[in-house]
mmCIF file of C-alpha atoms in Angstrom:
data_model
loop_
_atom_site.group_PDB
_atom_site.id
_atom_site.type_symbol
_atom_site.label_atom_id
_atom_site.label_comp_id
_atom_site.label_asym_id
_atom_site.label_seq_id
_atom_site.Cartn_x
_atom_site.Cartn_y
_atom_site.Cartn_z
ATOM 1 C CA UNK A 1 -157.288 48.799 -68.078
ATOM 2 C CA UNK A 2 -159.217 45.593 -67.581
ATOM 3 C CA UNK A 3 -157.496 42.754 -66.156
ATOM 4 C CA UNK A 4 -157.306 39.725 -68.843
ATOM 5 C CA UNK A 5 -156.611 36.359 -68.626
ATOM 6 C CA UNK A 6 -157.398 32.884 -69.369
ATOM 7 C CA UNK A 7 -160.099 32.226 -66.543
ATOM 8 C CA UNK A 8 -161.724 29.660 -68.039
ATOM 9 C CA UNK A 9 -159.229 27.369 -68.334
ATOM 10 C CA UNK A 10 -158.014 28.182 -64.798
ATOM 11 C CA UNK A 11 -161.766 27.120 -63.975
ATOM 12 C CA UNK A 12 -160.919 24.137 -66.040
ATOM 13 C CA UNK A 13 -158.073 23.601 -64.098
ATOM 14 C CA UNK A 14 -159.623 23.833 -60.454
ATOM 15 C CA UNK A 15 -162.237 22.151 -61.755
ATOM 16 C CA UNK A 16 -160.275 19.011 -62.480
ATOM 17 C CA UNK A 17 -158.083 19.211 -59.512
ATOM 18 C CA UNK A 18 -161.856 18.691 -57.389
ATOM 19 C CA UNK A 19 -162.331 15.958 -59.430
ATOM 20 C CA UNK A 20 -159.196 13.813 -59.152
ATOM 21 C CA UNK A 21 -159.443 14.602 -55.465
ATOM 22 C CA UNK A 22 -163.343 13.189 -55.563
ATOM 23 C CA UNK A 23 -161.759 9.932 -57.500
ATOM 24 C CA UNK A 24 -159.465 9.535 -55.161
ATOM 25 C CA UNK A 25 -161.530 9.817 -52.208
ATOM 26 C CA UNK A 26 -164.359 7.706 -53.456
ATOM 27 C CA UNK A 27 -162.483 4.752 -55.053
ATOM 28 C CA UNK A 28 -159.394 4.576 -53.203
ATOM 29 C CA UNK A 29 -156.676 2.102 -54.633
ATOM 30 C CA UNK A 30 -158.736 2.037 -57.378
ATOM 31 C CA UNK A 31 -157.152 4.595 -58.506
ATOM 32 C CA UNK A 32 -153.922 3.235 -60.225
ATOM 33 C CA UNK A 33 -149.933 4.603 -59.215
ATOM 34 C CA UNK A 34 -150.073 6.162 -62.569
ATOM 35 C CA UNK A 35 -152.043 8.653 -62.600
ATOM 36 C CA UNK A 36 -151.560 12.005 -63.031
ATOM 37 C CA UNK A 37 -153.340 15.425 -63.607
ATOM 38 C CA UNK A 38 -152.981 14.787 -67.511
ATOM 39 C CA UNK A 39 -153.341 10.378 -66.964
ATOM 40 C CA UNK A 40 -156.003 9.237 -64.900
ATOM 41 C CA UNK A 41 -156.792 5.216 -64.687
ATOM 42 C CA UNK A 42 -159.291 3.976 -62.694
ATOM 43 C CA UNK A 43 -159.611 -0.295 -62.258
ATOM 44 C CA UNK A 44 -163.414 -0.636 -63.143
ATOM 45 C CA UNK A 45 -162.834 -4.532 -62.736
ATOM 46 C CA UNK A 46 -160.569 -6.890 -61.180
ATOM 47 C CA UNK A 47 -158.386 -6.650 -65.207
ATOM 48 C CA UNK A 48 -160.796 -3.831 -66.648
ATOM 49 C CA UNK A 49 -158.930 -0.410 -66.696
ATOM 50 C CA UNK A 50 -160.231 2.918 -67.654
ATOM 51 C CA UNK A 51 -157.837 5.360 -68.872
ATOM 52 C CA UNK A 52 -158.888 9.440 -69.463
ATOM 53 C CA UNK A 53 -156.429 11.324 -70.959
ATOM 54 C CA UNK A 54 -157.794 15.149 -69.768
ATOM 55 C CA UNK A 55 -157.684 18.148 -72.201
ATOM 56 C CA UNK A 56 -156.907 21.638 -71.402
ATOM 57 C CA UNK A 57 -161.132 22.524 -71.551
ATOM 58 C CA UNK A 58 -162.254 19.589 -69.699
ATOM 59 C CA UNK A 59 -164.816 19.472 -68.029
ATOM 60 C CA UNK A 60 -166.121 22.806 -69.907
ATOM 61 C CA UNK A 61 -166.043 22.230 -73.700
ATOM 62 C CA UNK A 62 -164.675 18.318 -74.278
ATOM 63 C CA UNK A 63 -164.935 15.282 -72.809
ATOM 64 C CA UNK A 64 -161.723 13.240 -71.943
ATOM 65 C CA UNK A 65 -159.806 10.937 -74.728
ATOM 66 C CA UNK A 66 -160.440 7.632 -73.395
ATOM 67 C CA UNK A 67 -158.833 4.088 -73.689
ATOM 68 C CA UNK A 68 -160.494 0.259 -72.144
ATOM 69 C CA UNK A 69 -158.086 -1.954 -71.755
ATOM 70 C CA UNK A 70 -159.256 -5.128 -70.339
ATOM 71 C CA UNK A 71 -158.113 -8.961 -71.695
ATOM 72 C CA UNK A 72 -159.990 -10.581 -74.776
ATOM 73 C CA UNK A 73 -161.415 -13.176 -72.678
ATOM 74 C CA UNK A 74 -163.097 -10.301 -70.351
ATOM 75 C CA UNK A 75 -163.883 -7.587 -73.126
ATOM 76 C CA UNK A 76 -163.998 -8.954 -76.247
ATOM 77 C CA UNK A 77 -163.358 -5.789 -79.217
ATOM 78 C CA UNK A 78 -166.894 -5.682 -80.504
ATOM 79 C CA UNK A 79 -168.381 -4.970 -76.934
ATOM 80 C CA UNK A 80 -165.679 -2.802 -76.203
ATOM 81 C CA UNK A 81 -166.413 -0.880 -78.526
ATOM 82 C CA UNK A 82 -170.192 -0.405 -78.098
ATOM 83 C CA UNK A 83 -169.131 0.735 -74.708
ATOM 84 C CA UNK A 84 -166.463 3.000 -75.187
ATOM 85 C CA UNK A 85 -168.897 4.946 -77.849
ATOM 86 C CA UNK A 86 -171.762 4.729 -74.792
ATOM 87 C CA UNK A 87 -169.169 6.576 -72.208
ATOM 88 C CA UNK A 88 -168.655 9.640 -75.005
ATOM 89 C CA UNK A 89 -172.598 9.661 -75.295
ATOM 90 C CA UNK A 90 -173.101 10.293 -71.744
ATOM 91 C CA UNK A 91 -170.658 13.172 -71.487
ATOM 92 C CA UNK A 92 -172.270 16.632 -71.336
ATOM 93 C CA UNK A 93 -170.090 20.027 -71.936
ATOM 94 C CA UNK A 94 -169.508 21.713 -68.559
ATOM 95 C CA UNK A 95 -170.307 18.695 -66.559
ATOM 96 C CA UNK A 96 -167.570 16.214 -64.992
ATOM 97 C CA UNK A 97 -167.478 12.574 -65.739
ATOM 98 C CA UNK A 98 -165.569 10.491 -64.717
ATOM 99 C CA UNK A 99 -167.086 8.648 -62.208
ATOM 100 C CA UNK A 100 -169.981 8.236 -64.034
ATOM 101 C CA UNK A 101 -168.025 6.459 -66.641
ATOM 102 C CA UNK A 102 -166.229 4.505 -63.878
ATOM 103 C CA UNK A 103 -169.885 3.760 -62.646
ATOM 104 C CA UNK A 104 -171.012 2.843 -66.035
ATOM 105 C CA UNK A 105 -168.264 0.345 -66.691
ATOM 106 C CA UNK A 106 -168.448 -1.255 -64.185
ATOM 107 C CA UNK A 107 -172.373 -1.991 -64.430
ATOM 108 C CA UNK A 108 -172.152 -3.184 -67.808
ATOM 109 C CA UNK A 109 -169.557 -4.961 -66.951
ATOM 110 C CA UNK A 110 -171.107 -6.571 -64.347
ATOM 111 C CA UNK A 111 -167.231 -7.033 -62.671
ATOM 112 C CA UNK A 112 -166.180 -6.300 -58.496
ATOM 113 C CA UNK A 113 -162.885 -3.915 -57.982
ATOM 114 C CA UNK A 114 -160.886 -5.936 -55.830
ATOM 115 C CA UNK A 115 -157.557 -4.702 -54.257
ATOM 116 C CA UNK A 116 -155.958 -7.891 -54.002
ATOM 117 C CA UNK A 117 -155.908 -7.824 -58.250
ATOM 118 C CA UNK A 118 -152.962 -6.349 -59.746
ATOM 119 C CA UNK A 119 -152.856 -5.015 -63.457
ATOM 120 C CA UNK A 120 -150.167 -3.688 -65.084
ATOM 121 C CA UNK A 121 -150.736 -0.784 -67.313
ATOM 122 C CA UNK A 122 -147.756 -0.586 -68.848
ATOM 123 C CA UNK A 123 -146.692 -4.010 -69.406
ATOM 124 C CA UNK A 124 -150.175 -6.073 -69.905
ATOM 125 C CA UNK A 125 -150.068 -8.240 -72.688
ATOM 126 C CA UNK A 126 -153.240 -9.674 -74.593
ATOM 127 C CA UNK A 127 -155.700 -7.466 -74.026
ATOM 128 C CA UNK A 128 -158.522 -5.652 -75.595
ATOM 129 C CA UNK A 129 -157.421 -1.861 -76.286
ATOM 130 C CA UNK A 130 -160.131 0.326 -77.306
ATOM 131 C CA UNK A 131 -161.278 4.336 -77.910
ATOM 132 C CA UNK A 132 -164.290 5.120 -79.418
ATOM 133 C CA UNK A 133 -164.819 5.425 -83.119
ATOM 134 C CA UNK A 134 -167.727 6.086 -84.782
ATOM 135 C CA UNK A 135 -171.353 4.555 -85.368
ATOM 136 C CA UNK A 136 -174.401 4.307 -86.850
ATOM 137 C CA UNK A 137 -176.889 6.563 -84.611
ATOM 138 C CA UNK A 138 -179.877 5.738 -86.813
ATOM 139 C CA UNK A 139 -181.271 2.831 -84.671
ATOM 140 C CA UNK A 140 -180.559 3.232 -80.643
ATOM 141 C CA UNK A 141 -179.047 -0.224 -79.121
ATOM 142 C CA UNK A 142 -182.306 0.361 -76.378
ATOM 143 C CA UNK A 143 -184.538 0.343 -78.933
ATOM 144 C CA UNK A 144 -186.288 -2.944 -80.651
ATOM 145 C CA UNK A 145 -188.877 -2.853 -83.207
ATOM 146 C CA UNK A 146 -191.454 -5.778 -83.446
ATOM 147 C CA UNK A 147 -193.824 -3.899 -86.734
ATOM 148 C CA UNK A 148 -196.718 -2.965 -84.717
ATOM 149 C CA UNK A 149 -194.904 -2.268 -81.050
ATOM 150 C CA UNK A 150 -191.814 -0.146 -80.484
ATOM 151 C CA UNK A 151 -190.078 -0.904 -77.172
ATOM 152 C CA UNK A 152 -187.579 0.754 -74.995
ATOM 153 C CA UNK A 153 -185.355 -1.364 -73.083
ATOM 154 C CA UNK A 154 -182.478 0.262 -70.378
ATOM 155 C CA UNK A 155 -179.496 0.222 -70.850
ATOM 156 C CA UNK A 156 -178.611 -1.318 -67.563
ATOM 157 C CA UNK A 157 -181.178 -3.313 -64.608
ATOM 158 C CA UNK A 158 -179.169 -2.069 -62.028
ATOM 159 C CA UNK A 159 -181.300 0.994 -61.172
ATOM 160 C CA UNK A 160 -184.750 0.235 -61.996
ATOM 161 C CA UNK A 161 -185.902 1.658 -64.862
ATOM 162 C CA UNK A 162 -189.085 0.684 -66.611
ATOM 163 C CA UNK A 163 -189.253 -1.177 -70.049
ATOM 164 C CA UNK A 164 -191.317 0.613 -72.050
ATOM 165 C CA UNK A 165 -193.434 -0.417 -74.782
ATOM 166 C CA UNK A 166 -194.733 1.911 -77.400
ATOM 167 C CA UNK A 167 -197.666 1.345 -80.286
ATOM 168 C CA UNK A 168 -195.775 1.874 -83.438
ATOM 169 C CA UNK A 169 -198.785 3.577 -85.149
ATOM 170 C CA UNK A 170 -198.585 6.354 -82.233
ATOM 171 C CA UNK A 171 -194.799 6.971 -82.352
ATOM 172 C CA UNK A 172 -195.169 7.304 -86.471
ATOM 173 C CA UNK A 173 -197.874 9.739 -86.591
ATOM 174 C CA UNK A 174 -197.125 13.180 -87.492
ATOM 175 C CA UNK A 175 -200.351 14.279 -85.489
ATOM 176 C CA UNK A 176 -198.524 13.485 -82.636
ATOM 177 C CA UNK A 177 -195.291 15.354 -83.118
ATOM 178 C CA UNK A 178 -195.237 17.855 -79.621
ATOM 179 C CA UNK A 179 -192.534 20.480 -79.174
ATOM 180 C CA UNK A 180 -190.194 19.288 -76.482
ATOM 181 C CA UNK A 181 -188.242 21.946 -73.933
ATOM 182 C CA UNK A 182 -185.546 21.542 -72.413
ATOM 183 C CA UNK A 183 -184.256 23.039 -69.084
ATOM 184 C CA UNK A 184 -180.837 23.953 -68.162
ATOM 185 C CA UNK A 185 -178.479 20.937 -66.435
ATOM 186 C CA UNK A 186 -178.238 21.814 -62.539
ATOM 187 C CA UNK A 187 -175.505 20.355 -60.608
ATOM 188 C CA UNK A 188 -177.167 19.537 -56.881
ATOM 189 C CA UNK A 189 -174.839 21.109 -54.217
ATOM 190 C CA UNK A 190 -172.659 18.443 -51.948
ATOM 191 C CA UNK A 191 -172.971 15.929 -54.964
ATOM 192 C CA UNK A 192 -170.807 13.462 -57.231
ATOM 193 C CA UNK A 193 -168.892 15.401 -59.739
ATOM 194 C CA UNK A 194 -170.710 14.364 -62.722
ATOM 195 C CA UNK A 195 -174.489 14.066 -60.852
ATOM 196 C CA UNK A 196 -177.016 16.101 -63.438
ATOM 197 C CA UNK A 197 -180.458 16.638 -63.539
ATOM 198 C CA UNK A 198 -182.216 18.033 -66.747
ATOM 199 C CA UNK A 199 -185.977 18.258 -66.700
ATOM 200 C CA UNK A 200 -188.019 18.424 -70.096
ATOM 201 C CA UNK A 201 -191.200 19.694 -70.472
ATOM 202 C CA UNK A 202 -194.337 19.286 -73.547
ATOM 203 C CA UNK A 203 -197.670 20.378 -74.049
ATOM 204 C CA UNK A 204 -200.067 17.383 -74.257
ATOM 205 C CA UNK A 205 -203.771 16.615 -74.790
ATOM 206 C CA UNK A 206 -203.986 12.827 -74.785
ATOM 207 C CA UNK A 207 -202.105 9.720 -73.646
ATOM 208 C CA UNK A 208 -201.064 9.341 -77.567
ATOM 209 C CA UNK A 209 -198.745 12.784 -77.281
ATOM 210 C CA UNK A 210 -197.385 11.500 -74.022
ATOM 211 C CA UNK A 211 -196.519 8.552 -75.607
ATOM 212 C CA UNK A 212 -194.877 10.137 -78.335
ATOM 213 C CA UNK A 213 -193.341 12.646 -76.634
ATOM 214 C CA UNK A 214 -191.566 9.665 -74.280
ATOM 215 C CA UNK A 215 -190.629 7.491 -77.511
ATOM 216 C CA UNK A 216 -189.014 10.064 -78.975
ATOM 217 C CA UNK A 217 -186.515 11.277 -76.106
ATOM 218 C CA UNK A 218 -186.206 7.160 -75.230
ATOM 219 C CA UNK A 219 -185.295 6.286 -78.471
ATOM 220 C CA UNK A 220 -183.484 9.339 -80.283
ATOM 221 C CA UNK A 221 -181.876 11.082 -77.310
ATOM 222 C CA UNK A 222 -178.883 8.606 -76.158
ATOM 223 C CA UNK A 223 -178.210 10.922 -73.165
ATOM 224 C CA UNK A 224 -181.614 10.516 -71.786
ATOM 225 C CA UNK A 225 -181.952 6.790 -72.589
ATOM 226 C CA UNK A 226 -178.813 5.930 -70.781
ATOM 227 C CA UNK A 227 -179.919 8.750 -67.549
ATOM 228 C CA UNK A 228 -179.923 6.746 -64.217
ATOM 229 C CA UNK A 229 -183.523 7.738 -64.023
ATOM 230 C CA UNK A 230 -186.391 9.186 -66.161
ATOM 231 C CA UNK A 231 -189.115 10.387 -64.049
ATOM 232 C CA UNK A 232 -192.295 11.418 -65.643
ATOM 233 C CA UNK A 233 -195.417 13.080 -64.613
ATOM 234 C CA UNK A 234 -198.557 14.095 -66.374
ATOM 235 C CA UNK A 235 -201.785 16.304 -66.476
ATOM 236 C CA UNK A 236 -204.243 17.138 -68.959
ATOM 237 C CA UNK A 237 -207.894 17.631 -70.050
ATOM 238 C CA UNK A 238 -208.945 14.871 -71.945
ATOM 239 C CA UNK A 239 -212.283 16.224 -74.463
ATOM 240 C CA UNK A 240 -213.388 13.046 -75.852
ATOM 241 C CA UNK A 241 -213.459 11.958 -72.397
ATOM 242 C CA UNK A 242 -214.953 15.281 -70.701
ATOM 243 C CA UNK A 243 -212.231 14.193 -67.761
ATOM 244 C CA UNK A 244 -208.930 14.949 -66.281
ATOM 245 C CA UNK A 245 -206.164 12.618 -66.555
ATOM 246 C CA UNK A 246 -203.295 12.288 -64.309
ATOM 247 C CA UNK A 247 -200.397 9.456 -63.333
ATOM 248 C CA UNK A 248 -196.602 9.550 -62.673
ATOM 249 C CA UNK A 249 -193.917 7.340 -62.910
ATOM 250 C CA UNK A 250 -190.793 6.790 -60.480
ATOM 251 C CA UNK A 251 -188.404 5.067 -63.493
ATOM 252 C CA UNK A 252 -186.647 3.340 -60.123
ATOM 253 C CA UNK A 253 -186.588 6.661 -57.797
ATOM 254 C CA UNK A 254 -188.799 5.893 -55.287
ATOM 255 C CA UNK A 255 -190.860 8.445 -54.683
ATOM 256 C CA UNK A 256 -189.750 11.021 -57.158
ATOM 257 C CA UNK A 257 -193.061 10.728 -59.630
ATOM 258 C CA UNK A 258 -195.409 11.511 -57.111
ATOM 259 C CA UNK A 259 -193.056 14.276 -55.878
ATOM 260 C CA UNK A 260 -193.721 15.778 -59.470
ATOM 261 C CA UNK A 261 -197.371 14.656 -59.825
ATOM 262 C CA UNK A 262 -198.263 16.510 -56.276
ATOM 263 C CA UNK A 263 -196.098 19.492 -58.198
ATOM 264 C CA UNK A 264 -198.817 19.228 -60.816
ATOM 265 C CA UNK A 265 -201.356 19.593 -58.789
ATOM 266 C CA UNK A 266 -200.671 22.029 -56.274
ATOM 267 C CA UNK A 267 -199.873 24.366 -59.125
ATOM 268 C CA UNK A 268 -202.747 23.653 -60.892
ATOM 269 C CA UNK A 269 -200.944 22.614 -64.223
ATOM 270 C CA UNK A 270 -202.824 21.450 -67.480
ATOM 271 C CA UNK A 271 -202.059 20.134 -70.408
ATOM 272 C CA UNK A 272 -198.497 19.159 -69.748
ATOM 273 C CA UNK A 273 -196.076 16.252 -69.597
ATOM 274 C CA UNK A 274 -192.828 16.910 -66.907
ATOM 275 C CA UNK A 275 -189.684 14.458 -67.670
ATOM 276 C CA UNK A 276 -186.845 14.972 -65.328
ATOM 277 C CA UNK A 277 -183.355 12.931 -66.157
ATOM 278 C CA UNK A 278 -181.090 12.262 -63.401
ATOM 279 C CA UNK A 279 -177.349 10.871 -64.046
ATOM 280 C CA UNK A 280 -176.234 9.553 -60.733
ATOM 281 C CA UNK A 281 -172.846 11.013 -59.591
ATOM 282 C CA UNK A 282 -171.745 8.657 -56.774
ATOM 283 C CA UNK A 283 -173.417 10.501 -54.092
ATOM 284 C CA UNK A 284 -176.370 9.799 -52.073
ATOM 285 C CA UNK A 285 -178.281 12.672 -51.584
ATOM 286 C CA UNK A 286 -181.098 10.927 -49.472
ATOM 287 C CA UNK A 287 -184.179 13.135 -49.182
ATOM 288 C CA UNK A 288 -183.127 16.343 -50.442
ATOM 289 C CA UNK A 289 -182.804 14.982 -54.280
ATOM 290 C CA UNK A 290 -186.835 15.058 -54.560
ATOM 291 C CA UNK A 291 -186.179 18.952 -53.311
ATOM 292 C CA UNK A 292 -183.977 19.350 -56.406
ATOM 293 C CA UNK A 293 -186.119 17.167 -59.103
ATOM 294 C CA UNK A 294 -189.127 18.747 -58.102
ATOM 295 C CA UNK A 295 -187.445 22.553 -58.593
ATOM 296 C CA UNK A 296 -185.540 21.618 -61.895
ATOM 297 C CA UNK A 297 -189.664 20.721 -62.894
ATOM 298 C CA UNK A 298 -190.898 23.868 -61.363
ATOM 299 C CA UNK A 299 -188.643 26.112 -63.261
ATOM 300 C CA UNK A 300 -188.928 24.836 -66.210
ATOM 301 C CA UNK A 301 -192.939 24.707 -66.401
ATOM 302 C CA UNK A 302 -192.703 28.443 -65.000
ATOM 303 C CA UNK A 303 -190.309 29.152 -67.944
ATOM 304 C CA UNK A 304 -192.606 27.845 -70.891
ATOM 305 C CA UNK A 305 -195.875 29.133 -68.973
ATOM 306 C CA UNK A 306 -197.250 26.027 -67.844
ATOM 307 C CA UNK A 307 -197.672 27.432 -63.970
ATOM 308 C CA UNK A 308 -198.057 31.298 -63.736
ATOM 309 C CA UNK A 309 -198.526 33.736 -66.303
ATOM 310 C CA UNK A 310 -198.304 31.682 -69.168
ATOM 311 C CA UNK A 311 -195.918 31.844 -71.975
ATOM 312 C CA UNK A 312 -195.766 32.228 -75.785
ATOM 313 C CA UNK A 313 -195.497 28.365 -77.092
ATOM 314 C CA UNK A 314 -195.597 27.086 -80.618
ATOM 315 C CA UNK A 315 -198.076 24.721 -80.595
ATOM 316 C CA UNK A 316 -197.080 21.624 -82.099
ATOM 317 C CA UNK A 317 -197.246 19.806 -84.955
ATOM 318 C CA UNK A 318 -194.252 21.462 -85.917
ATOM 319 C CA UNK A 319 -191.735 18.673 -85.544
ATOM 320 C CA UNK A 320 -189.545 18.475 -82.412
ATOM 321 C CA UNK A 321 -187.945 21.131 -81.538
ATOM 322 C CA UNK A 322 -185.717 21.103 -78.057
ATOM 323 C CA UNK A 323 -184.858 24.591 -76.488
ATOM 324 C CA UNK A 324 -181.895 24.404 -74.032
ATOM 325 C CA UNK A 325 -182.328 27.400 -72.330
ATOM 326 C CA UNK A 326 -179.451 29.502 -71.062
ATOM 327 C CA UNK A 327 -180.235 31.059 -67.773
ATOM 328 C CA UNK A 328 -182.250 34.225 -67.991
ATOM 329 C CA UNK A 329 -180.734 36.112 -70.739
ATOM 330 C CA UNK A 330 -182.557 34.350 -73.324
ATOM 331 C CA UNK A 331 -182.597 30.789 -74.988
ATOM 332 C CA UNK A 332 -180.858 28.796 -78.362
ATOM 333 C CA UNK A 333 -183.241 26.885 -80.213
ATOM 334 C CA UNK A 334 -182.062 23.142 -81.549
ATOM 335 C CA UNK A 335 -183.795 21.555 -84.410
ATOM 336 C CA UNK A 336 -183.661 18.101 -84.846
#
């Protein structure tokens, strides 16, 4: 008789016993007397705490319930609430957390953790107390529309990313609507708990699809416009031009475009934009996180056909369609 059990949630729970040890370890007294496996509160700021009540299925299914609780003068409600909602965007099932939200809150905050600053959870009287609630996801807070130019702004200057302006004219066409595919997340080995990368890949025949293609994840994917870094690299035949056309783009990682561009081209790859996301996780990796970008790209482009024997693509025009892919036994499809 097969053995049964609940192994997921024992994953669950191993997987969130790693974690609170990783908090602890990386922040220190940061961490506040009251937490628990169920509580966990983490000082962001010298009065700024964030509280995570974890469920049963964390990290695999849902995301922890979370509270701010900072003082008015510090967080006033409106803001807290903008950033509550932009920790719940930046959670992805199966993937750990919290000290990317810890991370988060405490760029956007802009505040140092100091251990000399007490704050009573329990007791602390006139502050802001906020979980997230619901809002309109029609228009991005990164994006700003000026009629004929469409820009993308980040979320944070802390890490570099580039401001991005976009013809509105290009991003409104339905000529250049390109089928977008997405890879699976990959969790690099010896890193933070909730590092991610996620590459993206799209066929593309002129500097207008690229364009479109990098509006449309910038400004209608929240995930990706609140990623640490976006790194982009391109390479296609251009026929008005009877020439090939080629760049890359770090998006504050050093390096990391040309790492993809020189994937490009050593595999011979046409007609195709790359886009690899990377959340930070607290961890350095140093040099082996351009070994890890450039083989989240590589897999990818070998999965939709762009290097090797080359696979069956809908070519475009079709509206975007993302497919996550789920390892090797075939793929869901996501219309949007």
């Amino acid at each position: 008789m097969a053995e049964t059990g609940n192994h997921d949630g024992d994953d669950d729970a191993s997987r969130r016993s790693q974690e609170l040890e990783s908090l602890r370890a990386f922040y220190e007294n940061e961490i506040l007397e009251d937490t628990t496996d169920e509580q966990w509160f983490i000082r962001v700021g010298s009065c700024v705490v964030l509280e995570m009540s974890v469920p049963p299925n964390y990290p695999s299914t849902s995301a922890p319930a979370l509270l701010l609780r900072a003082p008015p003068w510090i967080l006033d409600q409106g803001r807290a609430v903008e950033l509550a909602n932009e920790l719940v965007e930046l959670f992805t099932p199966d993937s750990e957390v919290a000290i990317m939200w810890a991370e988060h809150c405490r760029a956007e905050l802009n505040v140092a953790s100091s251990n000399e600053d007490t704050f009573d959870v329990a007791n602390a009287e006139a502050e802001t107390i906020v979980n997230p609630v619901e809002e309109d996801d029609t228009t991005p807070p990164t994006m700003v529309n000026a009629g004929e130019v469409v820009t993308f702004r980040p979320p944070t200057s802390k890490h570099g990313q580039s401001t991005r302006h976009f013809d509105a004219s290009v991003v409104g066409s339905q000529s250049n609507r390109r089928t977008i595919h997405r890879g699976e997340p990959y969790h690099p080995p010896k890193s933070g708990p909730s590092e991610t990368m996620v590459a993206r890949v799209a066929h593309v025949t002129s500097m207008d699809h690229v364009n479109w293609v990098l509006a449309e994840l910038l400004l209608n994917d929240r995930k990706v416009a609140r990623a640490t870094h976006n790194m982009i690299a391109y390479r296609f035949f251009d026929q008005d031009k009877h020439c090939l056309v080629s760049d890359n783009d770090d998006d504050g990682e050093k390096g990391a475009g040309s790492k993809l561009a020189a994937l490009l081209d050593m595999s011979d790859a046409k007609d195709v934009l790359v886009v690899v996301s990377r959340w930070f996780g607290g961890i350095h990796l140093g040099p082996s996180r351009f070994k890890y970008i450039a083989c989240v790209a590589r897999d990818l482009l070998q999965d939709e056909g762009f290097i090797g024997t080359p696979a069956d693509r809908q070519d475009e025009g079709g509206g975007t369609t993302v497919v996550k892919r789920k390892g090797k036994k075939g793929s869901k499809v996501e219309r949007r």
